Amino acid sequence: MLLRWKLLPSHLLRLRTISSMALLRTSTRRQIPNDNLKIELTETEHQLCTLLDECCTDLKQTKDISTSCRIAGGWVRDKLLGMQSNDIDIALTSIMGSDFASHLSSFATLKSIKTGAVAIINPNPEQSKHLQTARIPIFGLELDLVNLRSEEYANNNSRIPTAIAFGTPLQDALRRDITINALFYNIHTREVEDCTEKGIDDLKSGTIRTPLPPRETFLDDPLRILRSLRFATRFGFEIVPELAEAVKDPVIQDALVTKVKRERVGEEISKMMKGPDPTRTIQMIDDLSLYEAIFNVVPPEIKSSLSAPLASSTSSVKAALTLHTLLTSNSNSTPTNPQQTDLPPVHPTLLSTAKDTTNTNTNTTTARLYLAAALIPHFGVIYPDKKKRPQSAVECAVRESLKLGTQNHYLDGIPLLFEAAGKLENPDLSQEKFKMPSERVAIGLFLREKALHHPSSDTRWQLSALFSLVRELSPHYDLATNQLDSPQATRIIELYNAFAARVEELGLANVGEEKPLLNGNQVCQILGAARPGAWTGSVLARVMEWQLANPKTTLEECAAWLTDEQSAGRIDIDSEPATKRARTQG
């Protein structure tokens, strides 16, 4: 039965959803703005629907081809939720997208409507594109046109359908991931069509369920597991119990590991880390026993040679909740624990990079922090590479299990956060490493270490210190009370606050951005060297140390000091290995 909706009856029964665990919300559920669920078209959308309707009529009259157009999926869902959407996918009956696009282009030209060239996007199942798609720019929108589909899947290690044919709206809707993504907007009747008879109800009640039984849906395409989680956390919706139980099934989880390319897994996880509720994402992954299938799919030879087992996935939840607590403690956002007011505020310097509203990369930075929190179980675990050199397990997880690269600075930035957390642990200023040769020099050089401050990886010492603080606090997070242990947390926060305050007092907050007063060529000129060599880096490091000890020094004073150091025999510019010199002279 096809349900057509213009107005939703006020007596519609609210569906009750039950999660296997009461997950703590850190964002509110998106509400439908009105009860009638009527889609209000913009002027551009109205023009588009009118043109498509007229084009279908013209096809019938001129070529005796009967077809109809429906806007499918995300656009319908978002419009009903009161959100604007430019993601317009047109589902066609009984005609290929390329054929319809060609006619649409000609028809629009006759009506003096400008369109762009038609592009044909061939099927790419690994990108969840099982059908040929035609794309045409019109009215400033990118329109994707594809036929309604009916799919069959084989019971093998592939999420690629074995057969795809023209389908009915119901057949197409049943093969989609979740009911709220299976709605259509019929451009001819200007009505929402709920072929599954559940999509409208689920959108109204905030429910995530699959159109078909979840086991069948997930075995056909296990990527739908992650899509279900993504939409649940994006909108603050609840998954139904049968979906949760299906996800926990070892057979389903094995399908996620064996049938889905890791790049697709990483893409979905990245979207969730950038979404409105990454904390709940990490909670749900733990609750649904998905941690291994997502974060620990690495080559067997690496897994078998890990220096230690990964920590419990619950530690990732504690880290995420701790991070959220710190990021919202000094802001107007709703804190995770509004009842916990007994903790000292975190020093603003430690939060500055993660909460910099002037930085367009702030969302990327917080996404990296949350993904690092999710990977906390890998902390301190290493493995030997082929040359027996120790390598970071977390770097392997990002590279192999998620196939994430340096975009968003996941692959280059997260391992540095973990390395920095090891170096920053217990930043007690009374330690000798922060005193010699002087406090300012010691702390300044420490903050300039690559693990703590590496701008090309978007790593600043403030961010490194914040993540280190999260790592030290998270073991003290009590999931039963959703609070940090106050005495322990207070001690750790005050330790990091004292460190940050002292850095500021010493004028070292931006020390990582400072460059040596002299460059390599200037050093060569001052020291009388023919060209830079292996020695140049160590000399520049000494120049930086001199600057830290003498913050008001000038270039001239620095050059004079360097000359004195050479005269005293403390600088050797002839540092080529003897074997290399012998080969050169020979």
PDB file of N, CA and C in Angstrom, residues 38-68:
ATOM      1  N   LYS A  38       4.108  19.123   5.699  1.00  0.00           N
ATOM      2  CA  LYS A  38       3.995  19.563   4.318  1.00  0.00           C
ATOM      3  C   LYS A  38       5.306  20.195   3.879  1.00  0.00           C
ATOM      4  N   ILE A  39       5.749  19.837   2.698  1.00  0.00           N
ATOM      5  CA  ILE A  39       6.994  20.396   2.179  1.00  0.00           C
ATOM      6  C   ILE A  39       6.721  21.742   1.529  1.00  0.00           C
ATOM      7  N   GLU A  40       7.436  22.746   1.984  1.00  0.00           N
ATOM      8  CA  GLU A  40       7.344  24.074   1.405  1.00  0.00           C
ATOM      9  C   GLU A  40       8.493  24.245   0.414  1.00  0.00           C
ATOM     10  N   LEU A  41       8.156  24.429  -0.863  1.00  0.00           N
ATOM     11  CA  LEU A  41       9.161  24.573  -1.898  1.00  0.00           C
ATOM     12  C   LEU A  41       9.657  26.010  -1.979  1.00  0.00           C
ATOM     13  N   THR A  42      10.959  26.147  -2.243  1.00  0.00           N
ATOM     14  CA  THR A  42      11.478  27.476  -2.578  1.00  0.00           C
ATOM     15  C   THR A  42      11.044  27.800  -4.008  1.00  0.00           C
ATOM     16  N   GLU A  43      11.233  29.033  -4.416  1.00  0.00           N
ATOM     17  CA  GLU A  43      10.863  29.422  -5.768  1.00  0.00           C
ATOM     18  C   GLU A  43      11.642  28.601  -6.797  1.00  0.00           C
ATOM     19  N   THR A  44      12.927  28.375  -6.527  1.00  0.00           N
ATOM     20  CA  THR A  44      13.740  27.583  -7.450  1.00  0.00           C
ATOM     21  C   THR A  44      13.242  26.142  -7.518  1.00  0.00           C
ATOM     22  N   GLU A  45      12.915  25.569  -6.363  1.00  0.00           N
ATOM     23  CA  GLU A  45      12.405  24.195  -6.336  1.00  0.00           C
ATOM     24  C   GLU A  45      11.067  24.093  -7.061  1.00  0.00           C
ATOM     25  N   HIS A  46      10.243  25.111  -6.907  1.00  0.00           N
ATOM     26  CA  HIS A  46       8.950  25.125  -7.602  1.00  0.00           C
ATOM     27  C   HIS A  46       9.165  25.156  -9.119  1.00  0.00           C
ATOM     28  N   GLN A  47      10.105  25.987  -9.575  1.00  0.00           N
ATOM     29  CA  GLN A  47      10.411  26.049 -10.997  1.00  0.00           C
ATOM     30  C   GLN A  47      10.916  24.696 -11.508  1.00  0.00           C
ATOM     31  N   LEU A  48      11.746  24.049 -10.713  1.00  0.00           N
ATOM     32  CA  LEU A  48      12.306  22.758 -11.109  1.00  0.00           C
ATOM     33  C   LEU A  48      11.212  21.701 -11.228  1.00  0.00           C
ATOM     34  N   CYS A  49      10.349  21.623 -10.236  1.00  0.00           N
ATOM     35  CA  CYS A  49       9.275  20.628 -10.270  1.00  0.00           C
ATOM     36  C   CYS A  49       8.336  20.864 -11.452  1.00  0.00           C
ATOM     37  N   THR A  50       8.050  22.116 -11.725  1.00  0.00           N
ATOM     38  CA  THR A  50       7.182  22.446 -12.859  1.00  0.00           C
ATOM     39  C   THR A  50       7.831  22.010 -14.167  1.00  0.00           C
ATOM     40  N   LEU A  51       9.130  22.292 -14.314  1.00  0.00           N
ATOM     41  CA  LEU A  51       9.841  21.906 -15.533  1.00  0.00           C
ATOM     42  C   LEU A  51       9.865  20.393 -15.698  1.00  0.00           C
ATOM     43  N   LEU A  52      10.135  19.647 -14.632  1.00  0.00           N
ATOM     44  CA  LEU A  52      10.180  18.192 -14.718  1.00  0.00           C
ATOM     45  C   LEU A  52       8.815  17.618 -15.072  1.00  0.00           C
ATOM     46  N   ASP A  53       7.774  18.164 -14.495  1.00  0.00           N
ATOM     47  CA  ASP A  53       6.414  17.719 -14.795  1.00  0.00           C
ATOM     48  C   ASP A  53       6.092  17.943 -16.272  1.00  0.00           C
ATOM     49  N   GLU A  54       6.425  19.123 -16.770  1.00  0.00           N
ATOM     50  CA  GLU A  54       6.158  19.433 -18.178  1.00  0.00           C
ATOM     51  C   GLU A  54       7.010  18.578 -19.108  1.00  0.00           C
ATOM     52  N   CYS A  55       8.237  18.269 -18.686  1.00  0.00           N
ATOM     53  CA  CYS A  55       9.116  17.433 -19.493  1.00  0.00           C
ATOM     54  C   CYS A  55       8.553  16.019 -19.625  1.00  0.00           C
ATOM     55  N   CYS A  56       7.993  15.481 -18.551  1.00  0.00           N
ATOM     56  CA  CYS A  56       7.377  14.150 -18.603  1.00  0.00           C
ATOM     57  C   CYS A  56       6.184  14.145 -19.560  1.00  0.00           C
ATOM     58  N   THR A  57       5.389  15.205 -19.512  1.00  0.00           N
ATOM     59  CA  THR A  57       4.254  15.320 -20.430  1.00  0.00           C
ATOM     60  C   THR A  57       4.732  15.378 -21.875  1.00  0.00           C
ATOM     61  N   ASP A  58       5.797  16.142 -22.120  1.00  0.00           N
ATOM     62  CA  ASP A  58       6.339  16.268 -23.470  1.00  0.00           C
ATOM     63  C   ASP A  58       6.899  14.935 -23.966  1.00  0.00           C
ATOM     64  N   LEU A  59       7.535  14.173 -23.088  1.00  0.00           N
ATOM     65  CA  LEU A  59       8.046  12.853 -23.469  1.00  0.00           C
ATOM     66  C   LEU A  59       6.924  11.939 -23.941  1.00  0.00           C
ATOM     67  N   LYS A  60       5.801  11.998 -23.250  1.00  0.00           N
ATOM     68  CA  LYS A  60       4.660  11.167 -23.630  1.00  0.00           C
ATOM     69  C   LYS A  60       4.096  11.605 -24.971  1.00  0.00           C
ATOM     70  N   GLN A  61       4.014  12.909 -25.161  1.00  0.00           N
ATOM     71  CA  GLN A  61       3.397  13.423 -26.377  1.00  0.00           C
ATOM     72  C   GLN A  61       4.280  13.250 -27.606  1.00  0.00           C
ATOM     73  N   THR A  62       5.588  13.439 -27.432  1.00  0.00           N
ATOM     74  CA  THR A  62       6.488  13.422 -28.594  1.00  0.00           C
ATOM     75  C   THR A  62       7.119  12.062 -28.861  1.00  0.00           C
ATOM     76  N   LYS A  63       7.329  11.249 -27.808  1.00  0.00           N
ATOM     77  CA  LYS A  63       8.017   9.968 -28.000  1.00  0.00           C
ATOM     78  C   LYS A  63       7.239   8.780 -27.452  1.00  0.00           C
ATOM     79  N   ASP A  64       6.034   9.062 -26.965  1.00  0.00           N
ATOM     80  CA  ASP A  64       5.175   8.019 -26.398  1.00  0.00           C
ATOM     81  C   ASP A  64       5.881   7.235 -25.289  1.00  0.00           C
ATOM     82  N   ILE A  65       6.667   7.967 -24.470  1.00  0.00           N
ATOM     83  CA  ILE A  65       7.353   7.367 -23.319  1.00  0.00           C
ATOM     84  C   ILE A  65       6.678   7.861 -22.052  1.00  0.00           C
ATOM     85  N   SER A  66       6.158   6.936 -21.286  1.00  0.00           N
ATOM     86  CA  SER A  66       5.503   7.299 -20.030  1.00  0.00           C
ATOM     87  C   SER A  66       6.496   7.161 -18.885  1.00  0.00           C
ATOM     88  N   THR A  67       6.683   8.208 -18.152  1.00  0.00           N
ATOM     89  CA  THR A  67       7.567   8.174 -16.983  1.00  0.00           C
ATOM     90  C   THR A  67       7.069   9.173 -15.958  1.00  0.00           C
ATOM     91  N   SER A  68       7.604   9.078 -14.774  1.00  0.00           N
ATOM     92  CA  SER A  68       7.264  10.023 -13.708  1.00  0.00           C
ATOM     93  C   SER A  68       8.524  10.318 -12.902  1.00  0.00           C
TER      94      SER A  68
END
